[in-house]
XYZ file of C-alpha atoms in Angstrom:
693
model
C -15.481 110.547 76.368
C -15.069 107.348 74.345
C -16.982 107.175 71.048
C -20.024 104.961 71.025
C -20.036 101.853 68.864
C -22.477 102.337 66.020
C -22.572 99.616 63.365
C -25.353 101.124 61.339
C -22.912 102.679 58.920
C -21.950 99.177 57.705
C -25.172 98.833 55.770
C -26.369 102.446 55.646
C -23.350 104.595 55.050
C -25.373 107.577 53.857
C -27.554 107.673 56.996
C -26.465 110.439 59.324
C -27.736 111.018 62.841
C -27.663 114.185 64.945
C -27.577 117.855 64.024
C -24.560 119.562 62.427
C -22.480 121.499 64.960
C -20.138 124.353 64.158
C -17.515 125.182 66.774
C -15.684 128.522 66.474
C -12.677 129.269 68.670
C -11.678 132.849 69.419
C -8.044 131.899 69.788
C -6.401 132.442 66.377
C -4.106 129.440 66.972
C -7.059 127.134 66.372
C -8.905 126.548 63.129
C -12.586 126.115 62.456
C -13.822 122.523 62.490
C -17.177 121.473 61.115
C -18.648 118.170 62.365
C -21.474 116.771 60.281
C -22.418 114.118 62.815
C -21.413 112.548 66.126
C -19.166 109.961 64.388
C -17.732 112.107 61.655
C -14.590 112.869 63.624
C -13.780 109.186 63.946
C -14.128 108.235 60.288
C -10.930 106.968 58.661
C -9.055 109.415 56.543
C -8.802 108.459 52.888
C -5.285 107.255 52.144
C -5.416 108.534 48.601
C -5.865 112.124 49.851
C -2.652 114.052 49.804
C -0.871 111.974 47.171
C 0.731 114.037 44.511
C 1.451 113.052 40.922
C 5.043 112.079 41.664
C 4.004 109.552 44.335
C 1.403 108.033 42.040
C 4.019 107.748 39.325
C 6.423 105.911 41.641
C 3.701 103.496 42.732
C 2.833 102.740 39.135
C 6.498 102.232 38.295
C 6.942 99.786 41.188
C 3.902 97.789 40.103
C 5.137 97.779 36.528
C 8.544 96.575 37.701
C 6.940 93.671 39.564
C 4.822 92.783 36.552
C 7.846 92.860 34.241
C 9.808 90.673 36.670
C 6.967 88.123 36.811
C 6.694 88.069 33.017
C 10.465 87.715 32.688
C 10.476 84.797 35.132
C 7.685 83.055 33.236
C 9.460 83.659 29.940
C 12.705 82.225 31.357
C 10.930 79.148 32.681
C 9.125 78.638 29.356
C 12.372 79.065 27.419
C 14.136 76.535 29.667
C 11.257 74.069 29.205
C 11.350 74.464 25.427
C 15.121 73.972 25.503
C 14.733 70.777 27.527
C 12.079 69.520 25.101
C 14.349 70.230 22.151
C 17.380 68.624 23.791
C 15.776 65.534 25.313
C 12.761 64.818 23.154
C 13.841 65.932 19.670
C 17.632 65.528 19.626
C 17.711 62.817 22.346
C 20.893 64.197 23.917
C 21.910 62.401 27.124
C 18.624 60.526 27.432
C 17.289 57.054 26.801
C 13.835 55.547 26.712
C 12.651 54.093 30.008
C 11.902 50.373 29.870
C 8.283 49.399 30.414
C 8.721 46.474 32.796
C 6.444 47.735 35.532
C 3.282 45.660 35.203
C 1.257 46.192 32.072
C 3.018 49.431 31.258
C 3.058 48.798 27.531
C -0.674 48.082 27.431
C -1.517 51.257 29.349
C 0.771 53.265 27.069
C -0.981 51.925 23.980
C -4.384 52.814 25.419
C -3.214 56.338 26.306
C -1.650 56.764 22.858
C -4.876 55.699 21.135
C -6.788 58.075 23.390
C -4.391 60.887 22.436
C -4.758 60.346 18.681
C -8.542 60.214 19.028
C -8.524 63.418 21.075
C -6.382 65.182 18.460
C -8.731 64.113 15.666
C -11.768 65.312 17.617
C -10.001 68.568 18.462
C -9.283 69.316 14.792
C -12.866 68.505 13.940
C -14.171 70.709 16.781
C -11.917 73.599 15.774
C -13.168 73.373 12.201
C -16.752 73.328 13.440
C -16.030 76.283 15.717
C -14.606 78.333 12.851
C -17.668 77.528 10.765
C -19.982 78.615 13.569
C -21.501 75.174 14.078
C -20.702 75.193 17.796
C -23.956 77.053 18.435
C -25.739 73.744 17.997
C -24.304 72.671 21.362
C -26.665 75.109 23.073
C -29.579 72.992 24.364
C -31.970 75.955 24.156
C -31.585 76.118 20.384
C -33.409 73.899 17.923
C -31.135 71.482 16.057
C -32.397 70.958 12.515
C -32.534 67.534 10.983
C -29.569 66.391 8.932
C -31.630 66.395 5.753
C -32.186 70.138 6.171
C -28.478 70.910 6.339
C -26.135 71.399 3.446
C -22.683 69.848 3.391
C -21.267 66.497 4.337
C -19.114 67.755 7.226
C -22.038 69.631 8.712
C -24.132 66.474 8.579
C -21.381 64.451 10.218
C -20.969 67.068 12.946
C -24.648 67.041 13.854
C -24.632 63.225 13.865
C -21.592 63.319 16.165
C -23.403 65.671 18.564
C -26.404 63.350 18.701
C -24.321 60.223 19.167
C -22.190 61.950 21.801
C -25.169 63.104 23.827
C -27.096 59.824 23.631
C -24.424 57.133 23.934
C -21.079 58.550 25.122
C -22.059 61.098 27.742
C -24.223 58.839 30.009
C -21.536 56.222 30.810
C -18.917 58.945 31.284
C -21.242 60.812 33.639
C -21.997 57.622 35.572
C -18.270 56.831 35.948
C -17.636 60.441 36.937
C -20.302 60.325 39.658
C -18.892 57.036 40.953
C -15.367 58.461 41.171
C -16.643 61.633 42.838
C -18.341 59.530 45.526
C -15.095 57.616 46.113
C -13.228 60.904 46.202
C -15.541 62.297 48.868
C -15.318 59.114 50.958
C -11.531 59.251 50.851
C -11.626 62.958 51.710
C -13.791 62.225 54.770
C -11.261 59.569 55.824
C -8.449 62.114 55.577
C -10.421 64.631 57.612
C -11.151 62.069 60.330
C -7.449 61.185 60.511
C -6.524 64.864 60.819
C -9.102 65.380 63.552
C -7.658 62.392 65.391
C -4.183 63.893 65.091
C -5.430 67.242 66.439
C -7.049 65.437 69.362
C -3.779 63.608 70.138
C -1.876 66.888 70.151
C -4.548 68.660 72.193
C -4.646 65.927 74.861
C -0.876 65.324 74.573
C -1.439 61.587 74.135
C 1.702 59.567 73.589
C 3.308 56.391 74.936
C 5.269 57.128 78.079
C 7.874 55.287 80.139
C 7.482 55.449 83.900
C 10.769 55.584 85.780
C 13.536 53.080 84.950
C 11.807 49.828 83.937
C 15.009 47.789 83.788
C 16.353 48.722 87.201
C 17.202 45.693 89.290
C 15.084 45.097 92.413
C 17.017 42.111 93.768
C 20.133 43.932 94.927
C 20.057 47.612 95.717
C 22.309 49.623 93.475
C 23.177 46.604 91.363
C 22.528 48.443 88.110
C 20.087 47.674 85.321
C 18.679 44.578 83.681
C 18.922 45.185 79.968
C 17.286 42.569 77.734
C 19.163 40.847 74.944
C 18.673 42.741 71.671
C 19.547 41.572 68.162
C 20.194 44.357 65.634
C 19.915 43.492 61.925
C 21.097 45.592 58.964
C 19.910 43.991 55.699
C 21.568 45.421 52.604
C 22.191 44.646 48.944
C 24.835 46.443 46.869
C 24.658 49.493 49.151
C 28.040 50.986 48.298
C 27.015 54.555 49.091
C 25.494 54.069 52.557
C 26.863 50.900 54.196
C 29.583 52.712 56.135
C 27.409 55.355 57.791
C 24.660 52.890 58.731
C 27.073 50.396 60.309
C 28.842 53.236 62.122
C 25.573 54.601 63.538
C 24.351 51.188 64.727
C 27.678 50.359 66.342
C 27.406 53.512 68.462
C 24.083 52.552 70.057
C 23.999 53.187 73.799
C 23.432 49.658 75.106
C 25.648 47.266 77.070
C 27.984 45.644 74.574
C 27.412 42.193 76.005
C 23.623 42.579 75.706
C 23.247 43.135 71.972
C 24.557 41.660 68.725
C 24.722 43.329 65.304
C 24.097 41.242 62.189
C 25.159 42.790 58.884
C 23.066 40.818 56.379
C 24.775 41.418 53.060
C 23.052 40.166 49.897
C 25.422 41.984 47.548
C 26.405 40.220 44.353
C 29.327 42.611 43.750
C 32.505 41.181 45.277
C 34.127 44.594 45.678
C 31.185 45.793 47.780
C 31.355 42.594 49.834
C 35.008 43.274 50.611
C 34.265 46.842 51.655
C 31.480 45.762 54.013
C 33.645 42.985 55.477
C 36.373 45.520 56.162
C 33.938 47.862 57.891
C 32.626 45.028 60.065
C 36.163 43.943 60.902
C 37.088 47.501 61.873
C 34.263 47.761 64.408
C 34.895 44.236 65.632
C 38.432 45.266 66.486
C 36.975 48.093 68.581
C 35.127 45.631 70.790
C 31.690 45.796 69.128
C 29.790 42.492 68.971
C 29.159 42.495 65.213
C 29.151 39.717 62.595
C 28.953 39.588 58.807
C 26.561 37.236 56.977
C 26.334 36.615 53.257
C 23.921 34.246 51.535
C 25.091 32.191 48.619
C 21.522 31.622 47.401
C 19.705 34.956 47.277
C 16.033 33.968 47.262
C 13.096 35.888 48.669
C 14.799 39.281 48.553
C 14.737 41.078 51.935
C 12.272 38.617 53.511
C 14.519 35.694 52.602
C 17.525 37.519 54.007
C 15.817 38.206 57.345
C 14.377 34.698 57.519
C 17.808 33.166 56.993
C 19.333 35.340 59.728
C 16.585 34.475 62.227
C 17.329 30.774 61.692
C 20.702 30.979 63.471
C 20.945 29.030 66.719
C 22.234 31.941 68.796
C 19.091 33.996 68.005
C 17.177 31.921 70.595
C 18.973 33.723 73.421
C 17.697 37.141 72.278
C 14.331 38.654 73.212
C 14.012 41.561 70.778
C 15.226 42.373 67.264
C 15.756 45.866 65.852
C 15.851 46.293 62.068
C 17.514 49.106 60.120
C 17.811 49.423 56.358
C 21.188 50.310 54.925
C 20.558 54.065 54.709
C 19.212 54.481 58.265
C 21.258 56.167 60.967
C 19.723 55.747 64.454
C 20.682 57.987 67.339
C 22.713 56.404 70.160
C 19.705 56.430 72.516
C 17.386 54.614 70.090
C 17.223 51.342 72.048
C 16.672 53.157 75.328
C 13.723 55.025 73.805
C 12.098 51.970 72.199
C 12.936 48.751 74.040
C 11.836 50.179 77.392
C 8.202 50.187 76.207
C 8.139 46.370 76.194
C 8.609 46.160 79.965
C 5.403 45.032 81.734
C 3.578 45.046 78.370
C 3.453 41.401 77.258
C 0.903 42.059 74.462
C 3.200 44.533 72.707
C 4.835 43.155 69.554
C 6.246 46.193 67.725
C 7.595 49.638 68.553
C 7.915 51.730 65.390
C 9.933 54.956 65.205
C 9.441 57.804 62.769
C 11.661 58.556 59.786
C 13.525 61.839 59.297
C 15.258 62.750 56.055
C 18.719 64.196 55.571
C 18.073 65.172 51.940
C 14.503 66.501 52.097
C 15.630 69.884 50.674
C 17.808 68.456 47.900
C 15.379 69.123 45.025
C 11.687 69.524 44.287
C 11.107 65.761 44.229
C 12.514 65.247 47.731
C 10.439 68.151 49.074
C 7.234 66.632 47.713
C 8.131 63.214 49.143
C 8.734 64.810 52.522
C 5.149 66.163 52.503
C 3.700 62.717 51.820
C 5.831 60.887 54.368
C 5.296 63.482 57.110
C 1.542 63.019 56.742
C 1.960 59.244 56.698
C 3.900 59.147 59.968
C 2.458 62.013 61.987
C -1.182 61.474 60.997
C -1.814 57.962 59.667
C 0.653 55.963 61.750
C 0.180 57.971 64.936
C -3.645 57.977 64.836
C -3.883 54.267 64.004
C -1.337 53.451 66.707
C -3.162 55.421 69.425
C -6.752 54.445 68.642
C -6.364 50.989 67.011
C -2.960 49.697 68.192
C -2.352 48.674 64.583
C -0.538 50.099 61.574
C 1.661 48.807 58.808
C 5.251 48.091 59.822
C 7.567 50.304 57.770
C 10.201 47.598 57.365
C 12.884 49.494 59.264
C 13.499 51.711 62.310
C 11.402 49.367 64.467
C 11.884 46.854 67.284
C 10.026 43.514 67.264
C 9.451 41.043 70.047
C 10.947 37.833 68.647
C 8.194 35.761 70.255
C 5.580 37.739 68.295
C 7.472 37.142 65.049
C 7.634 33.414 65.651
C 3.975 33.051 66.677
C 2.872 35.035 63.605
C 4.707 32.748 61.193
C 7.977 34.630 60.796
C 9.159 36.321 57.616
C 7.434 35.050 54.469
C 8.683 35.472 50.914
C 5.283 35.532 49.210
C 5.141 39.311 48.573
C 7.458 42.301 48.149
C 5.966 43.955 51.260
C 7.159 41.503 53.889
C 6.924 44.263 56.521
C 3.194 44.790 55.964
C 2.681 41.030 55.734
C 4.135 40.297 59.175
C 2.274 43.275 60.685
C -1.099 42.034 59.393
C -0.483 38.478 60.632
C 0.664 39.729 64.051
C -2.446 41.902 64.369
C -4.672 38.946 63.473
C -2.995 37.021 66.317
C -3.917 39.708 68.837
C -0.585 41.540 69.174
C -0.452 45.321 69.678
C 1.768 48.013 68.174
C 3.114 51.355 69.412
C 4.205 54.256 67.220
C 6.687 56.785 68.648
C 6.351 60.076 66.795
C 9.067 61.711 68.924
C 11.751 59.126 68.120
C 13.239 59.907 64.703
C 15.751 57.950 62.648
C 17.655 59.660 59.844
C 17.430 58.191 56.353
C 17.205 59.177 52.690
C 14.416 59.652 50.172
C 15.043 58.940 46.470
C 16.506 61.925 44.658
C 15.713 60.780 41.116
C 12.338 60.132 39.570
C 13.458 56.733 38.288
C 14.274 55.493 41.810
C 11.116 57.027 43.268
C 8.968 55.503 40.538
C 10.307 52.001 41.167
C 9.878 52.414 44.913
C 6.266 53.533 44.535
C 5.533 50.645 42.191
C 6.695 48.164 44.832
C 4.845 49.984 47.625
C 1.535 49.895 45.710
C 1.681 46.508 43.995
C 2.716 44.614 47.147
C -0.318 45.579 49.284
C -2.753 44.434 46.597
C -0.872 41.162 46.259
C -0.994 40.777 50.050
C -4.719 41.620 50.147
C -5.497 38.687 47.855
C -3.530 36.332 50.104
C -4.698 37.647 53.496
C -8.407 38.212 52.840
C -9.515 34.675 53.877
C -7.363 34.838 57.022
C -8.812 38.244 57.953
C -12.398 37.027 57.554
C -11.834 33.865 59.630
C -9.677 35.503 62.331
C -10.802 35.925 65.945
C -10.387 39.697 66.119
C -13.452 41.914 66.514
C -15.715 42.831 63.603
C -14.674 46.489 63.872
C -11.005 45.598 63.448
C -11.853 43.350 60.487
C -13.836 46.163 58.863
C -11.000 48.624 59.493
C -8.416 46.306 57.957
C -10.487 45.370 54.888
C -12.371 48.581 54.120
C -9.936 51.274 55.273
C -6.453 49.792 55.442
C -6.585 47.853 52.163
C -9.521 48.944 49.987
C -9.788 52.687 50.638
C -6.126 53.637 51.128
C -4.427 51.085 48.890
C -6.948 50.406 46.080
C -9.534 53.188 45.834
C -7.071 56.077 46.211
C -4.946 55.315 43.108
C -8.027 54.194 41.154
C -10.110 57.350 41.494
C -7.069 59.654 41.307
C -6.018 58.265 37.928
C -9.539 57.780 36.558
C -10.904 61.140 37.661
C -8.053 63.494 36.788
C -6.317 61.651 33.925
C -9.275 60.046 32.117
C -12.642 61.599 32.975
C -11.482 65.227 33.139
C -10.033 65.325 29.583
C -13.019 63.290 28.353
C -15.467 65.890 29.640
C -13.730 68.491 27.500
C -14.561 66.543 24.340
C -17.949 65.389 25.677
C -19.306 68.517 27.383
C -22.645 66.817 28.059
C -20.850 64.928 30.858
C -19.980 67.584 33.398
C -17.377 67.534 36.139
C -18.069 70.227 38.771
C -15.455 72.851 39.459
C -15.365 72.026 43.172
C -14.248 68.471 42.335
C -11.197 69.548 40.352
C -10.317 72.661 42.332
C -11.721 73.296 45.801
C -11.783 69.822 47.350
C -8.304 68.775 46.037
C -6.790 72.028 47.300
C -8.388 71.508 50.711
C -7.137 67.910 50.860
C -3.660 69.043 49.847
C -3.839 71.636 52.613
C -4.595 68.887 55.146
C -1.773 66.708 53.809
C 0.717 69.526 54.095
C -0.157 70.468 57.704
C 2.460 68.121 59.283
C 5.132 69.855 57.174
C 4.219 73.568 57.521
C 7.453 74.760 55.900
C 6.268 73.134 52.650
C 3.200 75.358 52.211
C 4.757 77.189 49.211
C 4.748 73.833 47.401
C 1.033 73.073 47.830
C 0.222 73.545 44.126
C 3.187 71.484 42.831
C 2.302 68.836 45.402
C -1.293 68.589 44.144
C -0.209 68.371 40.510
C 2.581 65.882 41.194
C 0.286 63.577 43.173
C -2.076 63.438 40.199
C 0.916 62.682 37.982
C 2.081 59.817 40.190
C -1.405 58.288 40.010
C -0.378 56.704 36.691
C 2.412 54.688 38.298
C 0.348 53.879 41.384
C -2.668 52.765 39.331
C -0.460 50.567 37.138
C 1.152 49.029 40.231
C -2.200 48.490 41.931
C -3.632 46.649 38.917
C -0.514 44.498 38.465
C -0.517 43.516 42.147
C -4.258 42.841 42.317
C -4.330 40.612 39.247
C -0.777 39.193 39.526
C 0.335 40.825 36.279
C 3.770 41.680 34.970
C 6.363 42.557 37.598
C 4.194 42.443 40.714
C 6.887 40.353 42.440
C 9.858 42.347 41.163
C 12.110 43.876 43.819
C 14.349 46.759 42.773
C 16.715 48.171 45.391
C 16.116 51.911 45.794
C 19.204 53.817 44.725
C 20.840 55.841 47.512
C 23.034 58.918 47.344
C 24.839 58.477 50.669
C 23.752 61.782 52.210
C 24.700 62.564 55.796
C 23.443 65.147 58.259
C 25.628 68.002 59.471
C 26.167 66.325 62.853
C 27.271 63.129 61.121
C 29.726 65.041 58.953
C 31.212 66.797 61.988
C 31.519 63.505 63.866
C 33.166 61.871 60.860
C 35.633 64.737 60.556
C 36.475 64.447 64.255
C 37.034 60.687 63.937
C 39.210 61.272 60.880
C 41.377 63.793 62.735
C 41.818 61.384 65.633
C 42.744 58.613 63.234
C 45.397 60.780 61.600
C 46.933 61.916 64.887
C 46.862 58.560 66.649
C 48.341 55.317 65.349
C 45.682 52.703 64.621
C 46.283 49.279 66.196
C 44.432 46.179 65.063
C 44.570 43.716 67.904
C 44.328 40.064 67.072
C 44.784 40.604 63.349
C 47.296 38.680 61.306
C 49.637 40.196 58.721
C 47.521 38.871 55.851
C 44.405 40.489 57.317
C 46.225 43.783 57.770
C 47.472 43.726 54.189
C 43.934 42.984 52.980
C 42.599 45.912 54.994
C 45.257 48.192 53.522
C 44.321 47.122 50.002
C 40.650 47.788 50.696
C 41.517 51.197 52.141
C 43.475 52.061 49.005
C 40.549 50.903 46.896
C 38.170 53.198 48.812
C 40.521 56.153 48.503
C 41.024 55.649 44.784
C 39.502 58.403 42.686
C 36.476 57.146 40.836
C 35.485 58.493 37.491
C 32.048 60.048 38.012
C 29.379 58.503 35.863
C 27.532 60.904 33.626
C 23.882 61.152 34.540
C 21.562 59.770 31.889
C 18.018 61.072 31.944
C 15.158 58.914 30.796
C 12.069 59.514 28.710
C 8.832 58.168 30.186
C 6.368 57.540 27.384
C 3.173 57.161 29.421
C 3.722 60.456 31.188
C 4.547 62.243 27.921
C 1.468 60.815 26.199
C -0.726 61.964 29.074
C 0.950 65.384 28.980
C 0.023 65.905 25.330
C -3.468 64.523 25.992
C -4.109 66.975 28.833
C -2.676 69.876 26.835
C -4.966 68.931 23.948
C -7.920 68.877 26.345
C -6.915 72.308 27.656
C -7.080 73.691 24.107
C -10.539 72.150 23.725
C -11.645 73.783 26.996
C -10.913 77.193 25.455
C -13.609 76.546 22.866
C -16.085 75.880 25.681
C -14.870 78.944 27.630
C -14.156 76.930 30.790
C -11.480 78.948 32.542
C -10.888 76.813 35.643
C -10.732 73.611 33.600
C -8.298 75.234 31.167
C -5.818 76.304 33.831
C -6.001 73.000 35.680
C -5.487 70.966 32.496
C -2.685 73.282 31.385
C -0.731 73.073 34.642
C -1.390 69.354 34.989
C -0.204 68.775 31.426
C 2.975 70.771 32.055
C 3.607 68.704 35.201
C 3.248 65.484 33.220
C 5.629 66.946 30.645
C 8.255 67.741 33.296
C 7.980 64.240 34.728
C 8.039 62.602 31.287
C 11.252 64.460 30.419
C 12.791 63.519 33.805
C 13.055 67.151 34.908
C 11.239 66.779 38.241
C 14.372 65.576 40.059
C 16.697 68.332 38.878
C 18.616 70.336 41.461
C 16.964 73.398 42.993
C 18.878 76.545 43.634
């Protein structure tokens, strides 16, 4: 008979029902069992029963071993950090000071430095007051005597400071804190809505689909396919590390050779790199690929000027679509078949954007954290906006444009450093639609050093604010619906490009340490702990393998808010280097499949004689010289780390605030400020991009 389900023991464990029953068996092989109640036989047996002293000793030893290992790991990490501080900050071995050319970097550094010195002075004063026992006057339930009743100059000054702090400093800090908390909650709601939209897309399996073979000829049965004319552009500038693999990948696209043309748009100012790229183009040209090399003598407008110059060629008029790949992108051979086919019978479609995939996402901690951000950007932001709004920001590469849409939207403009977002906004205002393909991935690289990542993020956050100033009148006067205008102004620009870096920097780098020195202005624990952790959890969902890095991701995002806030201000107010374009440094990483394919091509080249048809002796000799130059052993340059003063100043400020939080016995604030300060210290010493084992 199955036991009945009785849940009364959950809240009344001592309550027993039924009469005790004693069962005695005459057979000596059975023992006497006493049952106190009907459910006594089904109660769980205590696990601790039956353990002897030796087992308990082994358990304690195992726990002690784990504790010792954890302490040893922490001690090793602390010792390594102290060694890096001594080597890079005190002795300045192998490091140099980072130049402050990004916007008003010097002004922000001076403000942070003044804030740090003030915080240190207040901390010393507070510690002295704490040792004297004066901190009890901070209790609002106690009566604070008048200054005339107190003895001692320092005591009088301390009480005056408490009064001034409570009456004049705390109210504006609390008001700014409440304002930032509201912005934080609004942005959190936006993230949650985006995640819900992504879940709905996955649940309903919504994605752009291609029905049948759109380019099959209907005029003559079995006559083949009608492939449109496609122009493929590879803009590059001094891309020594990646030019070869990108050109090789594009030249292997599965498309009729007479139906597409490859333009290698080289803006390099290094003649040796120009020769190498010319040789690579010539090599593929000899293999029958329709590829040409273009080099501008006047390099104006950066990437936008390069693309604009290439689109001005007369032969471009015979092409219907243009695919763009940056120098480090390696598309799969079926890329055009997976993207161009969506334009068939869809005359309102202007752009088909593919997703990025990264060959070096596991290179170090910095690349892992970037992978989290970019996975959320593509799988959630781009996909949701593409499905529900038919609009998102063009990523500048790995996309196919309808040339007619480019021309009707004004073409490439050189007015900002985000020419990709500029053309996307103007095309959307003209009524064109976009499609995002989350299943089509193009391999590329993410920056492996903090210096390269910092410059990239500065351009990505200053450009949108610069564009917002220029496009706001056009958005207001456009003919699109009011909902699309509100989405573009309030969500696309203000919330995700302006408010996000503003509240992130102000709340966690300014207000939080201020509340430690002005305890009358409170910042709730859920603002600095629970909500950020939940938002980080949502951001990390598209990259589930990165869950162990959720805490470093949260801390690093707060650290990057300094650079993003500086870039946002410089772009919004046209300050400093808002129009400065710095080419992101590449490492030339390749995937395993690319390495195997390259090895196979190399073996074929060694076993078979290479014949250059149509090449003169002078061209062959030039190619041989270039080949010898590529095979020459280069002396590896020694890596020079940089010291970032703003990040270091904020590190010491947050660590000072963490010490002050100990006086107020605020445990959560102490740990958050401590870990955040250590993260700023690692970034300031350029340790965040070091190799991971």
